[in-house]
Amino acid sequence: MKAVGQRDIAGSLEIAANDGLADSERGGLPWWTYFNDELLEVEKQELFRKCWQLACHVSDIPEPGDYMCFDIVGERALVVRGKDGVVRAFHNVCRHRGSRVVADEQGQCGSALVCPFHGWSYNLDGTLRAVPQKRTLPDLDPVEHGLIPLEHEIWNGFVFVRFLQSEQPSVASLMRDYDAEIAPYRMADVQPLTGIEYDELPVNWKAVRDVDNEGYHVAMAHPSLQDLYGRQYEDQRHRSGMARAFAEFNAGPGKLWSVRHYKKLLPEAAHLPETHRRAWWYAGLFPNTVLMLYPDCIGFYQEYPLAVDRTVQRSAYYGLADDSRDMKLARYLSNRIDRSTAEEDKQLIRWSWEAMQSSAFAGYILSDLEVGVRDYHDRLRQVIPAFTLEEEPSAGSLAEVNTALLASRNAPVW
């Protein structure tokens, strides 16, 4: 690796200081930030290991011994319900040789978690239970040599994990602006309507966020959403990178089959205020999670990188208990609308990603209706100041340059 000289760091600091464009005036992130492998490693550390990641809902693991695993940027999370009913989170790493303690994404382990490599077993509270051929090993303390606990927080039934210590506030604190609006949805009481689904896209993860962070494209690119609520759509930004998008349904029955029948069959959501009984809205948690709140169901989606040009999108739906025919049909139709929208977005994401590799691409020109993209990019610049650099740092210098830029700031990141 190339040695990093003081000239590299000083030059980058000078460029950042003399850049005449304020963050809020920029047209978007510099093109190089979507292709740089060194930056991706910083993103993994600062955005995906140090920030809260949604692992599952408590209803995904309803019984003692039920577990859910979640892999992201080289980390492996294990969420399990104990015999006492308590939900706990651990690194899915055996203390013997580092194997996965459980190999499946979701399952039931009975009274113990047993490593498939050599059979080391752990109680559901994470303590070491037993090891084969114990006499061949040093004395092992059940707690000290148990599974390594993983910081986690249960917020409205959703289990969030964090792999590294961070100054990012709690999920409850970050989302407090939405507390009153979310409460009627009774999110802690929902049950799974689908399993957790995965989809891989051949793009940089930020290209997914760029398309998702604005509703300016709804009228042109999403016929179903435009028919459902397009005329009422509104994007709002909140503190610390949080976001809210809200849309009441358009008046009238709708032109498209799915929209028309969804609006016709959707039962009255008496548990919601009247303003939300015929509305869809979305709550974003920085850096990569979005909650969907509909009258018939709730859900989430999130994306994370596998490589500079490979991204996974992870999603699931949940709903309150209701086996009525109309509710089942309404959920089918809302899911149909969502899936067609997702396919349309995938095409836009691919086109945007391809454009960044073109000699004709000169950067974004953002509308005031794309404030979500602008604000999200500004938030990325706050957390990772290397994003402020229009020119790509020399090879081998990015991490140190970013650290120097961060140290030169007086204001806290969070």
Short mmCIF file of C-alpha atoms in Angstrom, two decimals:
data_model
loop_
_atom_site.label_atom_id
_atom_site.label_comp_id
_atom_site.label_asym_id
_atom_site.label_seq_id
_atom_site.Cartn_x
_atom_site.Cartn_y
_atom_site.Cartn_z
CA MET A 1 0.00 0.00 0.00
CA LYS A 2 1.23 3.48 -0.81
CA ALA A 3 2.52 5.42 2.18
CA VAL A 4 0.33 8.39 3.02
CA GLY A 5 2.23 11.66 3.05
CA GLN A 6 1.35 14.82 4.95
CA ARG A 7 1.01 16.53 1.56
CA ASP A 8 -1.88 14.18 0.67
CA ILE A 9 -3.73 15.05 3.87
CA ALA A 10 -2.92 18.78 3.81
CA GLY A 11 -3.97 19.00 0.18
CA SER A 12 -7.29 17.35 0.86
CA LEU A 13 -7.92 19.60 3.86
CA GLU A 14 -7.16 22.66 1.76
CA ILE A 15 -9.46 21.48 -1.05
CA ALA A 16 -12.28 20.85 1.40
CA ALA A 17 -11.77 24.23 3.10
CA ASN A 18 -11.60 26.19 -0.16
CA ASP A 19 -14.53 24.45 -1.83
CA GLY A 20 -16.95 27.32 -2.36
CA LEU A 21 -20.07 25.15 -2.49
CA ALA A 22 -21.90 24.65 0.78
CA ASP A 23 -23.10 21.09 1.33
CA SER A 24 -26.73 22.13 0.83
CA GLU A 25 -25.88 23.70 -2.56
CA ARG A 26 -24.17 20.68 -4.07
CA GLY A 27 -25.76 18.80 -6.92
CA GLY A 28 -24.90 15.43 -5.42
CA LEU A 29 -21.98 13.32 -4.31
CA PRO A 30 -18.83 13.25 -6.47
CA TRP A 31 -18.91 10.42 -9.01
CA TRP A 32 -15.82 8.71 -7.59
CA THR A 33 -17.59 7.98 -4.29
CA TYR A 34 -19.70 5.31 -6.03
CA PHE A 35 -16.64 3.36 -7.26
CA ASN A 36 -13.91 3.63 -4.64
CA ASP A 37 -13.09 0.42 -2.75
CA GLU A 38 -11.27 2.26 0.04
CA LEU A 39 -14.31 4.44 0.64
CA LEU A 40 -16.49 1.33 0.78
CA GLU A 41 -14.41 0.05 3.70
CA VAL A 42 -14.95 3.34 5.53
CA GLU A 43 -18.68 3.13 4.76
CA LYS A 44 -18.83 -0.39 6.17
CA GLN A 45 -17.26 0.80 9.39
CA GLU A 46 -19.02 4.14 9.90
CA LEU A 47 -22.44 3.48 8.35
CA PHE A 48 -23.11 -0.24 8.67
CA ARG A 49 -21.20 -1.38 11.76
CA LYS A 50 -21.60 1.76 13.89
CA CYS A 51 -25.19 2.58 12.91
CA TRP A 52 -28.32 0.69 13.89
CA GLN A 53 -29.35 -2.13 11.56
CA LEU A 54 -32.81 -3.70 11.58
CA ALA A 55 -32.42 -7.44 12.15
CA CYS A 56 -36.01 -8.69 12.52
CA HIS A 57 -39.30 -8.25 14.35
CA VAL A 58 -39.95 -9.98 17.67
CA SER A 59 -42.80 -11.87 15.97
CA ASP A 60 -40.23 -13.56 13.73
CA ILE A 61 -39.00 -15.40 16.84
CA PRO A 62 -42.16 -15.95 18.93
CA GLU A 63 -41.15 -19.04 20.97
CA PRO A 64 -38.17 -19.87 23.21
CA GLY A 65 -35.42 -21.32 21.02
CA ASP A 66 -36.57 -19.44 17.90
CA TYR A 67 -33.72 -17.56 16.26
CA MET A 68 -33.01 -15.24 13.35
CA CYS A 69 -29.61 -14.59 11.76
CA PHE A 70 -28.55 -11.51 9.85
CA ASP A 71 -25.27 -11.11 7.94
CA ILE A 72 -24.03 -7.69 6.85
CA VAL A 73 -20.62 -6.31 5.74
CA GLY A 74 -18.68 -9.22 7.22
CA GLU A 75 -20.60 -9.25 10.50
CA ARG A 76 -22.92 -12.03 11.67
CA ALA A 77 -25.79 -11.29 14.05
CA LEU A 78 -27.82 -13.91 15.91
CA VAL A 79 -31.10 -12.91 17.59
CA VAL A 80 -32.68 -15.58 19.80
CA ARG A 81 -35.55 -15.80 22.27
CA GLY A 82 -34.51 -17.33 25.58
CA LYS A 83 -36.33 -19.76 27.86
CA ASP A 84 -37.36 -16.74 29.91
CA GLY A 85 -38.97 -15.15 26.84
CA VAL A 86 -36.31 -12.45 26.62
CA VAL A 87 -34.97 -11.56 23.16
CA ARG A 88 -31.17 -11.35 23.08
CA ALA A 89 -28.59 -10.69 20.37
CA PHE A 90 -25.12 -12.17 19.93
CA HIS A 91 -22.38 -12.34 17.38
CA ASN A 92 -23.00 -15.56 15.44
CA VAL A 93 -19.41 -16.62 16.11
CA CYS A 94 -18.43 -19.76 18.02
CA ARG A 95 -15.78 -19.06 20.68
CA HIS A 96 -13.84 -22.16 19.64
CA ARG A 97 -12.84 -21.60 16.01
CA GLY A 98 -15.15 -18.84 14.85
CA SER A 99 -17.65 -20.99 12.97
CA ARG A 100 -21.25 -19.92 12.68
CA VAL A 101 -23.05 -21.22 15.73
CA VAL A 102 -26.18 -21.62 13.62
CA ALA A 103 -26.01 -21.91 9.85
CA ASP A 104 -29.62 -21.29 8.85
CA GLU A 105 -31.10 -17.82 8.53
CA GLN A 106 -34.07 -18.71 10.75
CA GLY A 107 -35.05 -21.69 12.84
CA GLN A 108 -35.74 -23.37 16.17
CA CYS A 109 -32.81 -24.68 18.22
CA GLY A 110 -34.60 -26.20 21.22
CA SER A 111 -32.81 -25.54 24.47
CA ALA A 112 -29.29 -25.01 23.11
CA LEU A 113 -27.36 -23.49 20.24
CA VAL A 114 -24.96 -26.13 18.92
CA CYS A 115 -22.04 -25.24 16.66
CA PRO A 116 -22.00 -27.51 13.58
CA PHE A 117 -18.18 -27.55 13.43
CA HIS A 118 -17.15 -29.31 16.65
CA GLY A 119 -20.34 -29.37 18.69
CA TRP A 120 -19.66 -26.65 21.23
CA SER A 121 -23.06 -25.74 22.68
CA TYR A 122 -24.46 -22.59 24.25
CA ASN A 123 -27.50 -21.90 26.38
CA LEU A 124 -30.11 -19.53 25.01
CA ASP A 125 -28.74 -16.78 27.26
CA GLY A 126 -25.39 -17.13 25.48
CA THR A 127 -23.46 -18.88 28.23
CA LEU A 128 -21.25 -21.80 27.29
CA ARG A 129 -23.12 -25.04 27.98
CA ALA A 130 -20.86 -27.94 27.02
CA VAL A 131 -17.86 -28.84 24.87
CA PRO A 132 -16.91 -32.27 23.48
CA GLN A 133 -13.71 -33.79 24.86
CA LYS A 134 -13.62 -31.27 27.68
CA ARG A 135 -10.49 -32.83 29.23
CA THR A 136 -8.44 -31.81 26.18
CA LEU A 137 -9.23 -28.12 26.69
CA PRO A 138 -8.26 -25.52 29.31
CA ASP A 139 -10.82 -24.57 31.94
CA LEU A 140 -13.55 -22.52 30.26
CA ASP A 141 -15.73 -20.09 32.16
CA PRO A 142 -19.37 -20.31 30.96
CA VAL A 143 -19.80 -16.52 30.86
CA GLU A 144 -16.33 -15.43 29.76
CA HIS A 145 -16.30 -18.02 26.98
CA GLY A 146 -19.96 -17.70 26.09
CA LEU A 147 -21.27 -16.04 22.95
CA ILE A 148 -20.25 -12.41 22.62
CA PRO A 149 -23.28 -10.18 23.26
CA LEU A 150 -24.31 -7.79 20.53
CA GLU A 151 -25.73 -4.37 21.36
CA HIS A 152 -29.40 -4.36 20.46
CA GLU A 153 -32.56 -2.33 20.96
CA ILE A 154 -36.18 -3.32 20.58
CA TRP A 155 -38.23 -0.43 19.25
CA ASN A 156 -41.94 -0.92 18.56
CA GLY A 157 -41.31 -4.64 18.18
CA PHE A 158 -38.43 -4.30 15.71
CA VAL A 159 -35.03 -5.60 16.81
CA PHE A 160 -32.11 -3.38 15.87
CA VAL A 161 -28.47 -4.36 16.34
CA ARG A 162 -25.21 -2.42 16.32
CA PHE A 163 -21.83 -4.11 15.85
CA LEU A 164 -19.49 -1.35 17.05
CA GLN A 165 -19.80 1.30 19.73
CA SER A 166 -20.99 4.59 18.32
CA GLU A 167 -22.22 8.04 19.28
CA GLN A 168 -25.34 7.51 17.19
CA PRO A 169 -28.31 7.96 19.56
CA SER A 170 -30.73 5.17 20.37
CA VAL A 171 -33.34 4.18 17.82
CA ALA A 172 -36.03 5.48 20.17
CA SER A 173 -34.31 8.85 20.32
CA LEU A 174 -33.77 9.05 16.57
CA MET A 175 -37.37 8.14 15.82
CA ARG A 176 -39.06 10.17 18.56
CA ASP A 177 -40.43 12.70 16.06
CA TYR A 178 -42.67 9.90 14.78
CA ASP A 179 -43.82 8.46 18.11
CA ALA A 180 -47.33 9.92 18.11
CA GLU A 181 -47.90 9.10 14.45
CA ILE A 182 -46.62 5.53 14.74
CA ALA A 183 -48.36 4.56 17.99
CA PRO A 184 -51.81 3.79 16.46
CA TYR A 185 -50.26 1.22 14.08
CA ARG A 186 -49.53 -1.06 17.07
CA MET A 187 -46.32 -2.20 15.43
CA ALA A 188 -45.28 -4.35 18.38
CA ASP A 189 -48.43 -6.48 17.91
CA VAL A 190 -48.04 -7.40 14.24
CA GLN A 191 -47.30 -10.86 12.86
CA PRO A 192 -45.28 -11.84 9.77
CA LEU A 193 -47.17 -11.77 6.46
CA THR A 194 -44.07 -12.81 4.50
CA GLY A 195 -40.66 -14.16 5.31
CA ILE A 196 -37.67 -11.85 5.00
CA GLU A 197 -36.81 -11.61 1.30
CA TYR A 198 -33.49 -10.78 -0.35
CA ASP A 199 -32.78 -9.27 -3.75
CA GLU A 200 -29.34 -8.52 -5.21
CA LEU A 201 -28.69 -5.58 -7.54
CA PRO A 202 -25.51 -5.03 -9.61
CA VAL A 203 -25.05 -1.43 -8.43
CA ASN A 204 -23.48 0.63 -5.67
CA TRP A 205 -25.70 0.78 -2.59
CA LYS A 206 -25.92 4.59 -2.71
CA ALA A 207 -27.50 4.39 -6.16
CA VAL A 208 -30.43 2.61 -4.50
CA ARG A 209 -30.76 5.33 -1.85
CA ASP A 210 -30.59 8.07 -4.50
CA VAL A 211 -33.64 6.73 -6.32
CA ASP A 212 -35.56 5.97 -3.15
CA ASN A 213 -34.94 9.30 -1.44
CA GLU A 214 -37.29 11.41 -3.57
CA GLY A 215 -40.81 11.33 -4.95
CA TYR A 216 -40.16 13.64 -7.90
CA HIS A 217 -40.03 10.60 -10.19
CA VAL A 218 -43.35 9.10 -9.05
CA ALA A 219 -45.49 10.86 -11.65
CA MET A 220 -43.37 9.63 -14.54
CA ALA A 221 -41.97 6.30 -13.38
CA HIS A 222 -44.61 4.74 -11.09
CA PRO A 223 -48.07 4.56 -12.71
CA SER A 224 -49.58 2.62 -9.79
CA LEU A 225 -48.33 4.99 -7.12
CA GLN A 226 -49.34 8.00 -9.17
CA ASP A 227 -52.82 6.54 -9.52
CA LEU A 228 -52.99 5.70 -5.81
CA TYR A 229 -51.56 8.83 -4.21
CA GLY A 230 -49.24 10.71 -6.57
CA ARG A 231 -51.02 14.05 -6.40
CA GLN A 232 -50.73 14.12 -2.60
CA TYR A 233 -47.14 12.91 -2.13
CA GLU A 234 -44.91 14.97 0.16
CA ASP A 235 -41.28 14.46 1.21
CA GLN A 236 -40.08 15.79 4.55
CA ARG A 237 -36.65 15.72 6.17
CA HIS A 238 -35.96 15.55 9.90
CA ARG A 239 -32.95 15.73 12.16
CA SER A 240 -29.97 13.34 12.07
CA GLY A 241 -30.84 12.10 8.59
CA MET A 242 -34.32 10.85 9.46
CA ALA A 243 -36.97 11.26 6.78
CA ARG A 244 -40.73 11.06 6.31
CA ALA A 245 -42.81 10.78 3.14
CA PHE A 246 -46.59 10.96 3.41
CA ALA A 247 -49.38 10.65 0.85
CA GLU A 248 -53.14 10.48 1.23
CA PHE A 249 -54.95 8.56 -1.48
CA ASN A 250 -56.14 10.49 -4.51
CA ALA A 251 -59.88 11.13 -4.68
CA GLY A 252 -61.90 8.79 -6.88
CA PRO A 253 -61.75 5.05 -7.54
CA GLY A 254 -58.49 4.92 -9.49
CA LYS A 255 -57.82 3.96 -13.11
CA LEU A 256 -55.58 0.92 -12.74
CA TRP A 257 -57.03 -2.47 -11.77
CA SER A 258 -54.88 -3.03 -8.68
CA VAL A 259 -55.39 0.49 -7.38
CA ARG A 260 -59.12 0.55 -8.06
CA HIS A 261 -59.79 -2.74 -6.29
CA TYR A 262 -57.38 -2.01 -3.44
CA LYS A 263 -59.20 1.23 -2.65
CA LYS A 264 -62.56 -0.53 -2.99
CA LEU A 265 -61.74 -3.54 -0.77
CA LEU A 266 -59.53 -1.91 1.86
CA PRO A 267 -61.32 -2.29 5.23
CA GLU A 268 -61.74 0.73 7.45
CA ALA A 269 -58.69 0.91 9.72
CA ALA A 270 -60.56 2.02 12.84
CA HIS A 271 -57.38 1.89 14.95
CA LEU A 272 -55.84 4.68 12.86
CA PRO A 273 -56.73 8.38 12.86
CA GLU A 274 -58.92 9.38 9.91
CA THR A 275 -55.99 11.17 8.25
CA HIS A 276 -54.13 7.85 7.98
CA ARG A 277 -56.90 5.39 7.12
CA ARG A 278 -56.50 6.14 3.42
CA ALA A 279 -52.82 6.97 3.24
CA TRP A 280 -49.40 5.40 2.83
CA TRP A 281 -46.36 6.81 4.52
CA TYR A 282 -42.72 5.97 4.98
CA ALA A 283 -40.27 6.65 7.83
CA GLY A 284 -36.56 6.55 7.06
CA LEU A 285 -33.85 5.69 9.60
CA PHE A 286 -30.34 6.73 8.57
CA PRO A 287 -28.41 5.26 6.91
CA ASN A 288 -30.27 2.47 5.12
CA THR A 289 -33.65 1.47 6.59
CA VAL A 290 -37.16 2.49 5.56
CA LEU A 291 -40.38 1.57 7.35
CA MET A 292 -43.58 1.31 5.31
CA LEU A 293 -46.81 2.11 7.15
CA TYR A 294 -50.04 1.29 5.32
CA PRO A 295 -53.60 0.90 6.62
CA ASP A 296 -53.47 -2.84 5.89
CA CYS A 297 -49.88 -3.73 6.82
CA ILE A 298 -46.45 -2.44 7.74
CA GLY A 299 -43.05 -3.46 6.46
CA PHE A 300 -39.43 -2.52 6.05
CA TYR A 301 -36.70 -2.55 3.46
CA GLN A 302 -32.99 -1.87 3.76
CA GLU A 303 -29.96 -2.20 1.54
CA TYR A 304 -26.32 -2.93 2.25
CA PRO A 305 -23.21 -3.47 0.11
CA LEU A 306 -21.56 -6.72 -0.87
CA ALA A 307 -19.03 -4.86 -3.04
CA VAL A 308 -18.72 -1.48 -4.74
CA ASP A 309 -20.99 -2.76 -7.51
CA ARG A 310 -23.16 -5.29 -5.64
CA THR A 311 -25.97 -4.46 -3.24
CA VAL A 312 -28.50 -6.54 -1.32
CA GLN A 313 -31.98 -5.25 -0.60
CA ARG A 314 -33.75 -6.96 2.30
CA SER A 315 -37.47 -6.60 3.04
CA ALA A 316 -40.49 -8.06 4.86
CA TYR A 317 -44.16 -7.34 5.59
CA TYR A 318 -46.18 -7.68 8.81
CA GLY A 319 -49.80 -7.10 9.80
CA LEU A 320 -52.26 -7.09 12.67
CA ALA A 321 -54.38 -10.22 13.01
CA ASP A 322 -57.23 -10.03 10.48
CA ASP A 323 -58.34 -13.05 8.46
CA SER A 324 -61.23 -11.34 6.71
CA ARG A 325 -61.54 -11.85 2.98
CA ASP A 326 -61.38 -8.12 2.22
CA MET A 327 -58.21 -7.65 4.27
CA LYS A 328 -56.49 -10.60 2.61
CA LEU A 329 -57.37 -9.21 -0.81
CA ALA A 330 -56.34 -5.68 0.16
CA ARG A 331 -52.96 -6.95 1.35
CA TYR A 332 -52.50 -8.92 -1.86
CA LEU A 333 -53.23 -5.81 -3.91
CA SER A 334 -51.03 -3.44 -1.89
CA ASN A 335 -48.21 -5.97 -2.23
CA ARG A 336 -48.87 -6.16 -5.97
CA ILE A 337 -48.57 -2.36 -6.20
CA ASP A 338 -45.37 -2.43 -4.15
CA ARG A 339 -43.79 -5.17 -6.27
CA SER A 340 -44.49 -3.40 -9.55
CA THR A 341 -43.04 -0.22 -8.05
CA ALA A 342 -39.93 -2.10 -6.90
CA GLU A 343 -39.34 -3.47 -10.41
CA GLU A 344 -39.68 0.03 -11.86
CA ASP A 345 -37.21 1.37 -9.31
CA LYS A 346 -34.71 -1.37 -10.10
CA GLN A 347 -34.62 -0.25 -13.70
CA LEU A 348 -34.12 3.39 -12.69
CA ILE A 349 -31.36 2.37 -10.29
CA ARG A 350 -29.55 0.40 -13.01
CA TRP A 351 -29.84 3.27 -15.47
CA SER A 352 -28.53 5.77 -12.90
CA TRP A 353 -25.62 3.49 -12.04
CA GLU A 354 -24.76 2.98 -15.71
CA ALA A 355 -24.84 6.73 -16.31
CA MET A 356 -22.21 7.35 -13.66
CA GLN A 357 -19.79 5.28 -15.74
CA SER A 358 -20.43 7.32 -18.88
CA SER A 359 -18.07 10.04 -20.16
CA ALA A 360 -21.18 12.18 -20.65
CA PHE A 361 -22.19 12.16 -16.99
CA ALA A 362 -21.37 15.47 -15.29
CA GLY A 363 -23.18 15.02 -11.99
CA TYR A 364 -26.68 15.62 -10.67
CA ILE A 365 -28.88 18.66 -11.21
CA LEU A 366 -31.37 18.45 -8.37
CA SER A 367 -34.86 19.89 -8.20
CA ASP A 368 -36.25 21.38 -5.00
CA LEU A 369 -38.52 18.32 -5.07
CA GLU A 370 -35.39 16.18 -4.64
CA VAL A 371 -34.48 17.68 -1.29
CA GLY A 372 -34.38 14.15 0.12
CA VAL A 373 -31.38 13.28 -2.06
CA ARG A 374 -29.64 16.55 -1.22
CA ASP A 375 -30.20 16.17 2.52
CA TYR A 376 -29.14 12.53 2.52
CA HIS A 377 -25.90 13.39 0.73
CA ASP A 378 -25.27 16.20 3.22
CA ARG A 379 -25.77 13.74 6.06
CA LEU A 380 -23.27 11.35 4.47
CA ARG A 381 -20.76 14.24 4.29
CA GLN A 382 -21.22 14.88 8.00
CA VAL A 383 -20.55 11.27 8.97
CA ILE A 384 -17.81 10.64 6.38
CA PRO A 385 -16.20 13.99 5.40
CA ALA A 386 -14.26 12.38 2.54
CA PHE A 387 -17.54 12.73 0.62
CA THR A 388 -16.84 16.49 0.47
CA LEU A 389 -13.83 15.93 -1.79
CA GLU A 390 -14.59 16.50 -5.45
CA GLU A 391 -11.31 14.85 -6.43
CA GLU A 392 -10.56 11.24 -5.53
CA PRO A 393 -7.77 10.94 -2.92
CA SER A 394 -4.62 9.16 -3.99
CA ALA A 395 -4.56 5.39 -3.59
CA GLY A 396 -3.98 4.24 -0.05
CA SER A 397 -4.74 7.62 1.53
CA LEU A 398 -8.51 7.76 1.87
CA ALA A 399 -8.92 6.42 5.41
CA GLU A 400 -6.28 8.75 6.83
CA VAL A 401 -7.56 11.71 4.85
CA ASN A 402 -11.06 11.07 6.15
CA THR A 403 -9.80 10.85 9.74
CA ALA A 404 -7.96 14.16 9.34
CA LEU A 405 -11.02 15.83 7.87
CA LEU A 406 -13.15 14.54 10.73
CA ALA A 407 -10.63 15.80 13.31
CA SER A 408 -10.62 19.25 11.70
CA ARG A 409 -14.32 19.69 12.45
CA ASN A 410 -15.51 21.21 15.68
CA ALA A 411 -19.14 20.11 15.61
CA PRO A 412 -20.15 16.59 16.73
CA VAL A 413 -21.33 14.18 14.05
CA TRP A 414 -24.54 13.26 15.88
#
